[in-house]
């Protein structure tokens, strides 16, 4: 070390740092305690992770729907399949299916009518057999007497 | 180590260093809070650190650099030397009765390049050794020693120029 450097060192050693203003320490520690209380609830890193996860979930769900639709459209175009509704029924077939449903409903109605008629017939037959036996009994009683 | 204990050991030194580094006592207080919060958050690491003091200065230095970067002001503007000199003048004391001595030194320090001023401040006001300064600034000891010598020479020339 040269003499001039030593001289400068001794000159600089005459100066010291000034202490912070009174009350600085208490103020700083109070602010720190307030900020630590806030941070304890949820640290910035935790907030970042939470927001990232949420954003990823939204992106994933959105992408899933988009990919499904696009893929369906591409496959339909490739295989020359008519576009389908969500139930998988070809849209163009819908009028025929509706007509068939109506036909089935009318058939069911007819079946119910037939069933009712058959029941009536059965009841009438049961009643006529009962009447026959009653007549037979009356005849025997008459002859016997 | 609790925050109060941490302040008692290093708080005043860190605050003084940050005041000169940021050329503002208000900014220094804000950044000191950030430094303490960061140190409190990662207090578990302290156990594995051999020499705490340079580590704490390094954290403070990084935090101050981040703050300056956010303000798009990587280095104190040389044109603002009188403002910085005022901050330095307010943050140092001397036993010397001549007040102009302190003002001259403040102005000379403000006119030094930032990396040289930092070495002088850490060596004389925060009482770090050259090895500790090297650890705090993430530099080799040789680089710090060379900056220190250049800083002393430049300070001398600046003070002499003032006297002339």
PDB file of C-alpha atoms in Angstrom:
ATOM      1  CA  UNK A   1       0.000   0.000   0.000  1.00  0.00           C
ATOM      2  CA  UNK A   2       1.395   3.389  -0.998  1.00  0.00           C
ATOM      3  CA  UNK A   3       1.745   6.365   1.339  1.00  0.00           C
ATOM      4  CA  UNK A   4      -0.985   8.254  -0.475  1.00  0.00           C
ATOM      5  CA  UNK A   5      -3.380   5.324   0.025  1.00  0.00           C
ATOM      6  CA  UNK A   6      -2.524   5.184   3.715  1.00  0.00           C
ATOM      7  CA  UNK A   7      -3.048   8.911   3.945  1.00  0.00           C
ATOM      8  CA  UNK A   8      -6.487   8.572   2.343  1.00  0.00           C
ATOM      9  CA  UNK A   9      -7.382   5.708   4.676  1.00  0.00           C
ATOM     10  CA  UNK A  10      -6.530   7.760   7.748  1.00  0.00           C
ATOM     11  CA  UNK A  11      -8.508  10.690   6.314  1.00  0.00           C
ATOM     12  CA  UNK A  12     -11.568   8.484   5.682  1.00  0.00           C
ATOM     13  CA  UNK A  13     -11.369   6.878   9.114  1.00  0.00           C
ATOM     14  CA  UNK A  14     -12.292  10.269  10.599  1.00  0.00           C
ATOM     15  CA  UNK A  15     -15.834   9.819   9.289  1.00  0.00           C
ATOM     16  CA  UNK A  16     -18.513   7.520  10.640  1.00  0.00           C
ATOM     17  CA  UNK A  17     -22.051   6.682   9.660  1.00  0.00           C
ATOM     18  CA  UNK A  18     -24.819   8.680  11.318  1.00  0.00           C
ATOM     19  CA  UNK A  19     -27.296   6.666  13.361  1.00  0.00           C
ATOM     20  CA  UNK A  20     -30.867   6.454  12.044  1.00  0.00           C
ATOM     21  CA  UNK A  21     -33.371   8.971  13.476  1.00  0.00           C
ATOM     22  CA  UNK A  22     -34.837   8.148  16.921  1.00  0.00           C
ATOM     23  CA  UNK A  23     -37.819   5.809  16.792  1.00  0.00           C
ATOM     24  CA  UNK A  24     -36.661   4.373  13.467  1.00  0.00           C
ATOM     25  CA  UNK A  25     -36.145   0.886  14.859  1.00  0.00           C
ATOM     26  CA  UNK A  26     -39.598   0.734  16.516  1.00  0.00           C
ATOM     27  CA  UNK A  27     -41.295   2.064  13.383  1.00  0.00           C
ATOM     28  CA  UNK A  28     -39.502  -0.432  11.160  1.00  0.00           C
ATOM     29  CA  UNK A  29     -40.274  -3.387  13.435  1.00  0.00           C
ATOM     30  CA  UNK A  30     -43.944  -2.331  13.682  1.00  0.00           C
ATOM     31  CA  UNK A  31     -44.257  -2.138   9.879  1.00  0.00           C
ATOM     32  CA  UNK A  32     -42.527  -5.484   9.555  1.00  0.00           C
ATOM     33  CA  UNK A  33     -44.882  -7.117  12.045  1.00  0.00           C
ATOM     34  CA  UNK A  34     -47.931  -5.742  10.169  1.00  0.00           C
ATOM     35  CA  UNK A  35     -46.626  -7.012   6.857  1.00  0.00           C
ATOM     36  CA  UNK A  36     -45.732 -10.405   8.299  1.00  0.00           C
ATOM     37  CA  UNK A  37     -49.267 -10.788   9.672  1.00  0.00           C
ATOM     38  CA  UNK A  38     -50.629 -10.150   6.184  1.00  0.00           C
ATOM     39  CA  UNK A  39     -48.139 -12.515   4.601  1.00  0.00           C
ATOM     40  CA  UNK A  40     -48.884 -15.325   7.034  1.00  0.00           C
ATOM     41  CA  UNK A  41     -52.429 -15.663   5.656  1.00  0.00           C
ATOM     42  CA  UNK A  42     -51.253 -16.293   2.132  1.00  0.00           C
ATOM     43  CA  UNK A  43     -47.746 -15.722   0.842  1.00  0.00           C
ATOM     44  CA  UNK A  44     -47.255 -14.175  -2.610  1.00  0.00           C
ATOM     45  CA  UNK A  45     -45.860 -17.486  -3.832  1.00  0.00           C
ATOM     46  CA  UNK A  46     -49.024 -19.276  -2.683  1.00  0.00           C
ATOM     47  CA  UNK A  47     -51.195 -16.715  -4.476  1.00  0.00           C
ATOM     48  CA  UNK A  48     -49.158 -17.218  -7.637  1.00  0.00           C
ATOM     49  CA  UNK A  49     -49.515 -21.001  -7.426  1.00  0.00           C
ATOM     50  CA  UNK A  50     -53.276 -20.754  -6.792  1.00  0.00           C
ATOM     51  CA  UNK A  51     -53.834 -18.426  -9.755  1.00  0.00           C
ATOM     52  CA  UNK A  52     -51.634 -20.555 -12.013  1.00  0.00           C
ATOM     53  CA  UNK A  53     -53.562 -23.724 -11.089  1.00  0.00           C
ATOM     54  CA  UNK A  54     -56.895 -22.011 -11.697  1.00  0.00           C
ATOM     55  CA  UNK A  55     -55.742 -20.644 -15.047  1.00  0.00           C
ATOM     56  CA  UNK A  56     -54.418 -24.090 -16.067  1.00  0.00           C
ATOM     57  CA  UNK A  57     -57.727 -25.772 -15.162  1.00  0.00           C
ATOM     58  CA  UNK A  58     -59.705 -23.213 -17.203  1.00  0.00           C
ATOM     59  CA  UNK A  59     -57.311 -23.577 -20.149  1.00  0.00           C
ATOM     60  CA  UNK A  60     -57.482 -27.380 -19.931  1.00  0.00           C
ATOM     61  CA  UNK A  61     -61.291 -27.459 -19.880  1.00  0.00           C
ATOM     62  CA  UNK A  62     -61.552 -24.957 -22.719  1.00  0.00           C
ATOM     63  CA  UNK A  63     -58.993 -26.841 -24.788  1.00  0.00           C
ATOM     64  CA  UNK A  64     -60.782 -30.138 -24.135  1.00  0.00           C
ATOM     65  CA  UNK A  65     -64.102 -28.825 -25.461  1.00  0.00           C
ATOM     66  CA  UNK A  66     -62.409 -27.173 -28.432  1.00  0.00           C
ATOM     67  CA  UNK A  67     -60.394 -30.284 -29.312  1.00  0.00           C
ATOM     68  CA  UNK A  68     -63.457 -32.551 -29.069  1.00  0.00           C
ATOM     69  CA  UNK A  69     -65.454 -30.345 -31.389  1.00  0.00           C
ATOM     70  CA  UNK A  70     -62.641 -29.938 -33.889  1.00  0.00           C
ATOM     71  CA  UNK A  71     -61.858 -33.643 -33.826  1.00  0.00           C
ATOM     72  CA  UNK A  72     -65.537 -34.534 -34.359  1.00  0.00           C
ATOM     73  CA  UNK A  73     -65.745 -32.167 -37.277  1.00  0.00           C
ATOM     74  CA  UNK A  74     -62.548 -33.546 -38.837  1.00  0.00           C
ATOM     75  CA  UNK A  75     -63.660 -37.150 -38.410  1.00  0.00           C
ATOM     76  CA  UNK A  76     -67.065 -36.411 -39.912  1.00  0.00           C
ATOM     77  CA  UNK A  77     -65.392 -34.759 -42.864  1.00  0.00           C
ATOM     78  CA  UNK A  78     -62.920 -37.630 -43.282  1.00  0.00           C
ATOM     79  CA  UNK A  79     -65.441 -40.466 -43.008  1.00  0.00           C
ATOM     80  CA  UNK A  80     -68.184 -38.544 -44.761  1.00  0.00           C
ATOM     81  CA  UNK A  81     -70.563 -38.978 -41.805  1.00  0.00           C
ATOM     82  CA  UNK A  82     -73.583 -36.730 -41.533  1.00  0.00           C
ATOM     83  CA  UNK A  83     -73.420 -34.349 -38.604  1.00  0.00           C
ATOM     84  CA  UNK A  84     -75.105 -35.790 -35.531  1.00  0.00           C
ATOM     85  CA  UNK A  85     -76.930 -34.250 -32.597  1.00  0.00           C
ATOM     86  CA  UNK A  86     -75.655 -34.673 -29.034  1.00  0.00           C
ATOM     87  CA  UNK A  87     -77.695 -37.940 -28.710  1.00  0.00           C
ATOM     88  CA  UNK A  88     -75.925 -39.354 -31.716  1.00  0.00           C
ATOM     89  CA  UNK A  89     -78.971 -39.284 -34.022  1.00  0.00           C
ATOM     90  CA  UNK A  90     -78.435 -38.144 -37.566  1.00  0.00           C
ATOM     91  CA  UNK A  91     -80.224 -34.813 -37.911  1.00  0.00           C
ATOM     92  CA  UNK A  92     -81.771 -35.670 -41.282  1.00  0.00           C
ATOM     93  CA  UNK A  93     -83.420 -38.829 -39.799  1.00  0.00           C
ATOM     94  CA  UNK A  94     -85.236 -36.892 -37.097  1.00  0.00           C
ATOM     95  CA  UNK A  95     -88.610 -36.466 -39.014  1.00  0.00           C
ATOM     96  CA  UNK A  96     -88.766 -40.211 -39.747  1.00  0.00           C
ATOM     97  CA  UNK A  97     -87.991 -41.089 -36.156  1.00  0.00           C
ATOM     98  CA  UNK A  98     -90.664 -38.707 -34.930  1.00  0.00           C
ATOM     99  CA  UNK A  99     -93.202 -40.244 -37.335  1.00  0.00           C
ATOM    100  CA  UNK A 100     -92.289 -43.722 -36.091  1.00  0.00           C
ATOM    101  CA  UNK A 101     -92.681 -42.618 -32.489  1.00  0.00           C
ATOM    102  CA  UNK A 102     -96.178 -41.312 -33.315  1.00  0.00           C
ATOM    103  CA  UNK A 103     -97.034 -44.579 -35.036  1.00  0.00           C
ATOM    104  CA  UNK A 104     -95.816 -46.546 -32.023  1.00  0.00           C
ATOM    105  CA  UNK A 105     -97.917 -44.370 -29.735  1.00  0.00           C
ATOM    106  CA  UNK A 106    -101.064 -45.060 -31.802  1.00  0.00           C
ATOM    107  CA  UNK A 107    -100.250 -48.816 -31.817  1.00  0.00           C
ATOM    108  CA  UNK A 108     -99.926 -48.780 -28.045  1.00  0.00           C
ATOM    109  CA  UNK A 109    -103.312 -47.091 -27.816  1.00  0.00           C
ATOM    110  CA  UNK A 110    -104.866 -49.785 -30.032  1.00  0.00           C
ATOM    111  CA  UNK A 111    -103.301 -52.498 -27.896  1.00  0.00           C
ATOM    112  CA  UNK A 112    -104.795 -50.976 -24.793  1.00  0.00           C
ATOM    113  CA  UNK A 113    -108.267 -50.922 -26.429  1.00  0.00           C
ATOM    114  CA  UNK A 114    -107.893 -54.582 -27.466  1.00  0.00           C
ATOM    115  CA  UNK A 115    -106.805 -55.499 -23.968  1.00  0.00           C
ATOM    116  CA  UNK A 116    -109.923 -53.799 -22.567  1.00  0.00           C
ATOM    117  CA  UNK A 117    -112.196 -55.627 -25.030  1.00  0.00           C
ATOM    118  CA  UNK A 118    -110.611 -58.964 -24.210  1.00  0.00           C
ATOM    119  CA  UNK A 119    -111.146 -58.365 -20.495  1.00  0.00           C
ATOM    120  CA  UNK A 120    -114.825 -57.530 -21.117  1.00  0.00           C
ATOM    121  CA  UNK A 121    -115.245 -60.732 -23.174  1.00  0.00           C
ATOM    122  CA  UNK A 122    -113.651 -62.811 -20.442  1.00  0.00           C
ATOM    123  CA  UNK A 123    -115.902 -61.328 -17.780  1.00  0.00           C
ATOM    124  CA  UNK A 124    -118.994 -61.978 -19.929  1.00  0.00           C
ATOM    125  CA  UNK A 125    -117.956 -65.575 -20.496  1.00  0.00           C
ATOM    126  CA  UNK A 126    -117.409 -66.078 -16.757  1.00  0.00           C
ATOM    127  CA  UNK A 127    -120.836 -64.623 -16.096  1.00  0.00           C
ATOM    128  CA  UNK A 128    -122.576 -66.916 -18.702  1.00  0.00           C
ATOM    129  CA  UNK A 129    -120.999 -70.112 -17.200  1.00  0.00           C
ATOM    130  CA  UNK A 130    -122.202 -69.042 -13.774  1.00  0.00           C
ATOM    131  CA  UNK A 131    -125.731 -68.471 -15.156  1.00  0.00           C
ATOM    132  CA  UNK A 132    -125.698 -71.943 -16.829  1.00  0.00           C
ATOM    133  CA  UNK A 133    -124.851 -73.654 -13.535  1.00  0.00           C
ATOM    134  CA  UNK A 134    -127.512 -71.693 -11.752  1.00  0.00           C
ATOM    135  CA  UNK A 135    -130.095 -72.807 -14.318  1.00  0.00           C
ATOM    136  CA  UNK A 136    -128.891 -76.442 -13.967  1.00  0.00           C
ATOM    137  CA  UNK A 137    -129.374 -76.322 -10.201  1.00  0.00           C
ATOM    138  CA  UNK A 138    -132.808 -74.810 -10.574  1.00  0.00           C
ATOM    139  CA  UNK A 139    -133.771 -77.608 -13.013  1.00  0.00           C
ATOM    140  CA  UNK A 140    -132.570 -80.363 -10.641  1.00  0.00           C
ATOM    141  CA  UNK A 141    -134.432 -78.839  -7.771  1.00  0.00           C
ATOM    142  CA  UNK A 142    -137.579 -78.690  -9.869  1.00  0.00           C
ATOM    143  CA  UNK A 143    -137.281 -82.317 -11.054  1.00  0.00           C
ATOM    144  CA  UNK A 144    -136.431 -83.604  -7.587  1.00  0.00           C
ATOM    145  CA  UNK A 145    -139.360 -81.897  -6.009  1.00  0.00           C
TER     146      UNK A 145
ATOM    147  CA  UNK B   1     -32.545 -14.966  15.371  1.00  0.00           C
ATOM    148  CA  UNK B   2     -35.528 -12.662  15.773  1.00  0.00           C
ATOM    149  CA  UNK B   3     -36.060  -9.556  13.672  1.00  0.00           C
ATOM    150  CA  UNK B   4     -35.225  -7.274  16.580  1.00  0.00           C
ATOM    151  CA  UNK B   5     -31.948  -9.073  17.168  1.00  0.00           C
ATOM    152  CA  UNK B   6     -31.238  -8.917  13.462  1.00  0.00           C
ATOM    153  CA  UNK B   7     -31.865  -5.171  13.495  1.00  0.00           C
ATOM    154  CA  UNK B   8     -29.638  -4.661  16.537  1.00  0.00           C
ATOM    155  CA  UNK B   9     -26.785  -6.441  14.813  1.00  0.00           C
ATOM    156  CA  UNK B  10     -27.030  -5.253  11.229  1.00  0.00           C
ATOM    157  CA  UNK B  11     -30.034  -2.942  10.842  1.00  0.00           C
ATOM    158  CA  UNK B  12     -28.196   0.375  11.131  1.00  0.00           C
ATOM    159  CA  UNK B  13     -25.379  -0.686   8.828  1.00  0.00           C
ATOM    160  CA  UNK B  14     -27.789  -2.010   6.209  1.00  0.00           C
ATOM    161  CA  UNK B  15     -29.925   1.107   6.411  1.00  0.00           C
ATOM    162  CA  UNK B  16     -26.899   3.356   5.948  1.00  0.00           C
ATOM    163  CA  UNK B  17     -25.583   1.299   3.048  1.00  0.00           C
ATOM    164  CA  UNK B  18     -29.000   1.326   1.354  1.00  0.00           C
ATOM    165  CA  UNK B  19     -29.434   5.075   1.913  1.00  0.00           C
ATOM    166  CA  UNK B  20     -26.250   5.793  -0.047  1.00  0.00           C
ATOM    167  CA  UNK B  21     -26.864   3.053  -2.626  1.00  0.00           C
ATOM    168  CA  UNK B  22     -30.380   4.337  -3.393  1.00  0.00           C
ATOM    169  CA  UNK B  23     -29.606   8.017  -2.702  1.00  0.00           C
ATOM    170  CA  UNK B  24     -32.794   8.237  -0.640  1.00  0.00           C
ATOM    171  CA  UNK B  25     -33.562   7.607   3.030  1.00  0.00           C
ATOM    172  CA  UNK B  26     -37.249   6.838   2.272  1.00  0.00           C
ATOM    173  CA  UNK B  27     -36.412   4.250  -0.381  1.00  0.00           C
ATOM    174  CA  UNK B  28     -33.771   2.793   1.937  1.00  0.00           C
ATOM    175  CA  UNK B  29     -36.394   2.278   4.646  1.00  0.00           C
ATOM    176  CA  UNK B  30     -38.754   0.540   2.209  1.00  0.00           C
ATOM    177  CA  UNK B  31     -36.029  -1.701   0.873  1.00  0.00           C
ATOM    178  CA  UNK B  32     -34.775  -2.470   4.366  1.00  0.00           C
ATOM    179  CA  UNK B  33     -38.268  -3.739   5.167  1.00  0.00           C
ATOM    180  CA  UNK B  34     -38.146  -5.955   2.070  1.00  0.00           C
ATOM    181  CA  UNK B  35     -34.714  -7.227   3.072  1.00  0.00           C
ATOM    182  CA  UNK B  36     -35.850  -8.074   6.596  1.00  0.00           C
ATOM    183  CA  UNK B  37     -38.972  -9.816   5.321  1.00  0.00           C
ATOM    184  CA  UNK B  38     -36.888 -11.821   2.872  1.00  0.00           C
ATOM    185  CA  UNK B  39     -34.417 -12.733   5.610  1.00  0.00           C
ATOM    186  CA  UNK B  40     -37.271 -13.711   7.945  1.00  0.00           C
ATOM    187  CA  UNK B  41     -38.882 -15.843   5.214  1.00  0.00           C
ATOM    188  CA  UNK B  42     -35.697 -17.797   4.591  1.00  0.00           C
ATOM    189  CA  UNK B  43     -34.356 -17.737   8.154  1.00  0.00           C
ATOM    190  CA  UNK B  44     -33.809 -21.505   8.009  1.00  0.00           C
ATOM    191  CA  UNK B  45     -30.890 -20.875   5.623  1.00  0.00           C
ATOM    192  CA  UNK B  46     -29.016 -18.769   8.176  1.00  0.00           C
ATOM    193  CA  UNK B  47     -27.899 -21.880  10.043  1.00  0.00           C
ATOM    194  CA  UNK B  48     -25.906 -22.991   7.024  1.00  0.00           C
ATOM    195  CA  UNK B  49     -24.186 -19.649   6.460  1.00  0.00           C
ATOM    196  CA  UNK B  50     -20.722 -19.311   7.948  1.00  0.00           C
ATOM    197  CA  UNK B  51     -20.422 -15.568   7.730  1.00  0.00           C
ATOM    198  CA  UNK B  52     -23.776 -13.871   8.164  1.00  0.00           C
ATOM    199  CA  UNK B  53     -22.821 -10.247   7.619  1.00  0.00           C
ATOM    200  CA  UNK B  54     -21.699 -10.419   3.957  1.00  0.00           C
ATOM    201  CA  UNK B  55     -24.728 -12.605   3.239  1.00  0.00           C
ATOM    202  CA  UNK B  56     -27.106  -9.985   4.657  1.00  0.00           C
ATOM    203  CA  UNK B  57     -25.360  -7.233   2.688  1.00  0.00           C
ATOM    204  CA  UNK B  58     -25.651  -9.361  -0.425  1.00  0.00           C
ATOM    205  CA  UNK B  59     -29.396  -9.770   0.100  1.00  0.00           C
ATOM    206  CA  UNK B  60     -29.693  -5.992   0.641  1.00  0.00           C
ATOM    207  CA  UNK B  61     -27.610  -5.270  -2.455  1.00  0.00           C
ATOM    208  CA  UNK B  62     -29.702  -7.589  -4.629  1.00  0.00           C
ATOM    209  CA  UNK B  63     -32.929  -6.109  -3.310  1.00  0.00           C
ATOM    210  CA  UNK B  64     -31.644  -2.566  -3.977  1.00  0.00           C
ATOM    211  CA  UNK B  65     -30.585  -3.535  -7.504  1.00  0.00           C
ATOM    212  CA  UNK B  66     -34.007  -5.034  -8.164  1.00  0.00           C
ATOM    213  CA  UNK B  67     -35.608  -1.806  -6.918  1.00  0.00           C
ATOM    214  CA  UNK B  68     -33.374   0.316  -9.164  1.00  0.00           C
ATOM    215  CA  UNK B  69     -34.154  -1.950 -12.115  1.00  0.00           C
ATOM    216  CA  UNK B  70     -37.878  -1.522 -11.488  1.00  0.00           C
ATOM    217  CA  UNK B  71     -37.305   2.211 -11.529  1.00  0.00           C
ATOM    218  CA  UNK B  72     -35.259   1.775 -14.756  1.00  0.00           C
ATOM    219  CA  UNK B  73     -32.320   3.334 -13.001  1.00  0.00           C
ATOM    220  CA  UNK B  74     -29.515   0.778 -12.818  1.00  0.00           C
ATOM    221  CA  UNK B  75     -27.040   3.309 -11.531  1.00  0.00           C
ATOM    222  CA  UNK B  76     -27.287   6.672  -9.868  1.00  0.00           C
ATOM    223  CA  UNK B  77     -27.216   9.307 -12.592  1.00  0.00           C
ATOM    224  CA  UNK B  78     -23.843  11.149 -12.477  1.00  0.00           C
ATOM    225  CA  UNK B  79     -25.706  14.402 -13.143  1.00  0.00           C
ATOM    226  CA  UNK B  80     -27.481  13.867  -9.828  1.00  0.00           C
ATOM    227  CA  UNK B  81     -24.166  13.934  -7.944  1.00  0.00           C
ATOM    228  CA  UNK B  82     -25.090  17.057  -5.879  1.00  0.00           C
ATOM    229  CA  UNK B  83     -28.330  15.362  -4.709  1.00  0.00           C
ATOM    230  CA  UNK B  84     -26.439  12.192  -3.809  1.00  0.00           C
ATOM    231  CA  UNK B  85     -23.738  14.286  -2.115  1.00  0.00           C
ATOM    232  CA  UNK B  86     -26.448  15.838   0.058  1.00  0.00           C
ATOM    233  CA  UNK B  87     -27.725  12.375   1.037  1.00  0.00           C
ATOM    234  CA  UNK B  88     -24.186  11.225   1.870  1.00  0.00           C
ATOM    235  CA  UNK B  89     -23.510  14.425   3.808  1.00  0.00           C
ATOM    236  CA  UNK B  90     -26.655  13.839   5.886  1.00  0.00           C
ATOM    237  CA  UNK B  91     -25.750  10.231   6.567  1.00  0.00           C
ATOM    238  CA  UNK B  92     -22.198  10.652   7.874  1.00  0.00           C
ATOM    239  CA  UNK B  93     -20.693  12.373  10.884  1.00  0.00           C
ATOM    240  CA  UNK B  94     -17.176  13.422  11.771  1.00  0.00           C
ATOM    241  CA  UNK B  95     -15.257  14.531  14.806  1.00  0.00           C
ATOM    242  CA  UNK B  96     -13.506  17.074  12.627  1.00  0.00           C
ATOM    243  CA  UNK B  97     -14.688  20.610  13.451  1.00  0.00           C
ATOM    244  CA  UNK B  98     -14.370  21.761   9.838  1.00  0.00           C
ATOM    245  CA  UNK B  99     -17.787  21.200   8.226  1.00  0.00           C
ATOM    246  CA  UNK B 100     -16.485  21.862   4.719  1.00  0.00           C
ATOM    247  CA  UNK B 101     -14.334  18.734   5.089  1.00  0.00           C
ATOM    248  CA  UNK B 102     -17.423  16.547   5.323  1.00  0.00           C
ATOM    249  CA  UNK B 103     -19.121  18.320   2.433  1.00  0.00           C
ATOM    250  CA  UNK B 104     -16.037  17.899   0.241  1.00  0.00           C
ATOM    251  CA  UNK B 105     -15.843  14.205   1.009  1.00  0.00           C
ATOM    252  CA  UNK B 106     -19.578  13.771   0.319  1.00  0.00           C
ATOM    253  CA  UNK B 107     -19.264  15.454  -3.050  1.00  0.00           C
ATOM    254  CA  UNK B 108     -16.155  13.454  -3.925  1.00  0.00           C
ATOM    255  CA  UNK B 109     -17.872  10.204  -2.956  1.00  0.00           C
ATOM    256  CA  UNK B 110     -20.912  11.143  -5.035  1.00  0.00           C
ATOM    257  CA  UNK B 111     -18.661  11.699  -8.047  1.00  0.00           C
ATOM    258  CA  UNK B 112     -17.005   8.291  -7.769  1.00  0.00           C
ATOM    259  CA  UNK B 113     -18.210   5.497 -10.081  1.00  0.00           C
ATOM    260  CA  UNK B 114     -20.890   3.465  -8.325  1.00  0.00           C
ATOM    261  CA  UNK B 115     -18.811   0.267  -7.948  1.00  0.00           C
ATOM    262  CA  UNK B 116     -15.895   2.194  -6.398  1.00  0.00           C
ATOM    263  CA  UNK B 117     -18.168   4.195  -4.072  1.00  0.00           C
ATOM    264  CA  UNK B 118     -19.785   0.964  -2.909  1.00  0.00           C
ATOM    265  CA  UNK B 119     -16.406  -0.483  -1.870  1.00  0.00           C
ATOM    266  CA  UNK B 120     -15.468   2.669   0.052  1.00  0.00           C
ATOM    267  CA  UNK B 121     -18.843   2.834   1.812  1.00  0.00           C
ATOM    268  CA  UNK B 122     -18.745  -0.830   2.788  1.00  0.00           C
ATOM    269  CA  UNK B 123     -15.123  -0.592   3.962  1.00  0.00           C
ATOM    270  CA  UNK B 124     -15.192   2.635   5.956  1.00  0.00           C
ATOM    271  CA  UNK B 125     -18.778   3.169   7.083  1.00  0.00           C
ATOM    272  CA  UNK B 126     -20.083  -0.410   7.347  1.00  0.00           C
ATOM    273  CA  UNK B 127     -16.701  -1.743   8.538  1.00  0.00           C
ATOM    274  CA  UNK B 128     -16.491  -4.788   6.266  1.00  0.00           C
ATOM    275  CA  UNK B 129     -13.163  -6.343   5.305  1.00  0.00           C
ATOM    276  CA  UNK B 130     -12.191  -6.617   1.633  1.00  0.00           C
ATOM    277  CA  UNK B 131     -12.946 -10.356   1.782  1.00  0.00           C
ATOM    278  CA  UNK B 132     -16.401  -9.688   3.197  1.00  0.00           C
ATOM    279  CA  UNK B 133     -17.042  -7.002   0.565  1.00  0.00           C
ATOM    280  CA  UNK B 134     -16.067  -9.520  -2.118  1.00  0.00           C
ATOM    281  CA  UNK B 135     -18.596 -12.009  -0.697  1.00  0.00           C
ATOM    282  CA  UNK B 136     -21.288  -9.329  -0.395  1.00  0.00           C
ATOM    283  CA  UNK B 137     -20.801  -8.077  -3.965  1.00  0.00           C
ATOM    284  CA  UNK B 138     -20.220 -11.509  -5.492  1.00  0.00           C
ATOM    285  CA  UNK B 139     -16.775 -10.484  -6.744  1.00  0.00           C
ATOM    286  CA  UNK B 140     -13.237 -11.828  -6.356  1.00  0.00           C
ATOM    287  CA  UNK B 141     -11.095 -10.334  -3.597  1.00  0.00           C
ATOM    288  CA  UNK B 142      -8.619  -9.133  -6.236  1.00  0.00           C
ATOM    289  CA  UNK B 143     -11.339  -7.205  -8.063  1.00  0.00           C
ATOM    290  CA  UNK B 144     -12.475  -5.601  -4.819  1.00  0.00           C
ATOM    291  CA  UNK B 145      -8.870  -4.726  -3.854  1.00  0.00           C
ATOM    292  CA  UNK B 146      -8.290  -3.162  -7.251  1.00  0.00           C
ATOM    293  CA  UNK B 147     -11.537  -1.168  -7.059  1.00  0.00           C
ATOM    294  CA  UNK B 148     -10.561  -0.052  -3.579  1.00  0.00           C
ATOM    295  CA  UNK B 149      -7.176   1.255  -4.747  1.00  0.00           C
ATOM    296  CA  UNK B 150      -8.694   3.002  -7.750  1.00  0.00           C
ATOM    297  CA  UNK B 151     -11.345   4.531  -5.488  1.00  0.00           C
ATOM    298  CA  UNK B 152      -8.746   5.858  -3.037  1.00  0.00           C
ATOM    299  CA  UNK B 153      -6.709   7.385  -5.876  1.00  0.00           C
ATOM    300  CA  UNK B 154      -9.775   8.952  -7.482  1.00  0.00           C
ATOM    301  CA  UNK B 155     -11.038  10.289  -4.156  1.00  0.00           C
ATOM    302  CA  UNK B 156      -7.652  11.867  -3.514  1.00  0.00           C
ATOM    303  CA  UNK B 157      -7.614  13.530  -6.898  1.00  0.00           C
ATOM    304  CA  UNK B 158     -11.203  14.759  -6.493  1.00  0.00           C
ATOM    305  CA  UNK B 159     -10.455  16.191  -3.043  1.00  0.00           C
ATOM    306  CA  UNK B 160      -7.261  17.852  -4.275  1.00  0.00           C
ATOM    307  CA  UNK B 161      -9.087  19.306  -7.266  1.00  0.00           C
ATOM    308  CA  UNK B 162     -11.622  20.779  -4.855  1.00  0.00           C
ATOM    309  CA  UNK B 163      -8.832  22.305  -2.740  1.00  0.00           C
ATOM    310  CA  UNK B 164      -7.289  23.901  -5.832  1.00  0.00           C
TER     311      UNK B 164
END
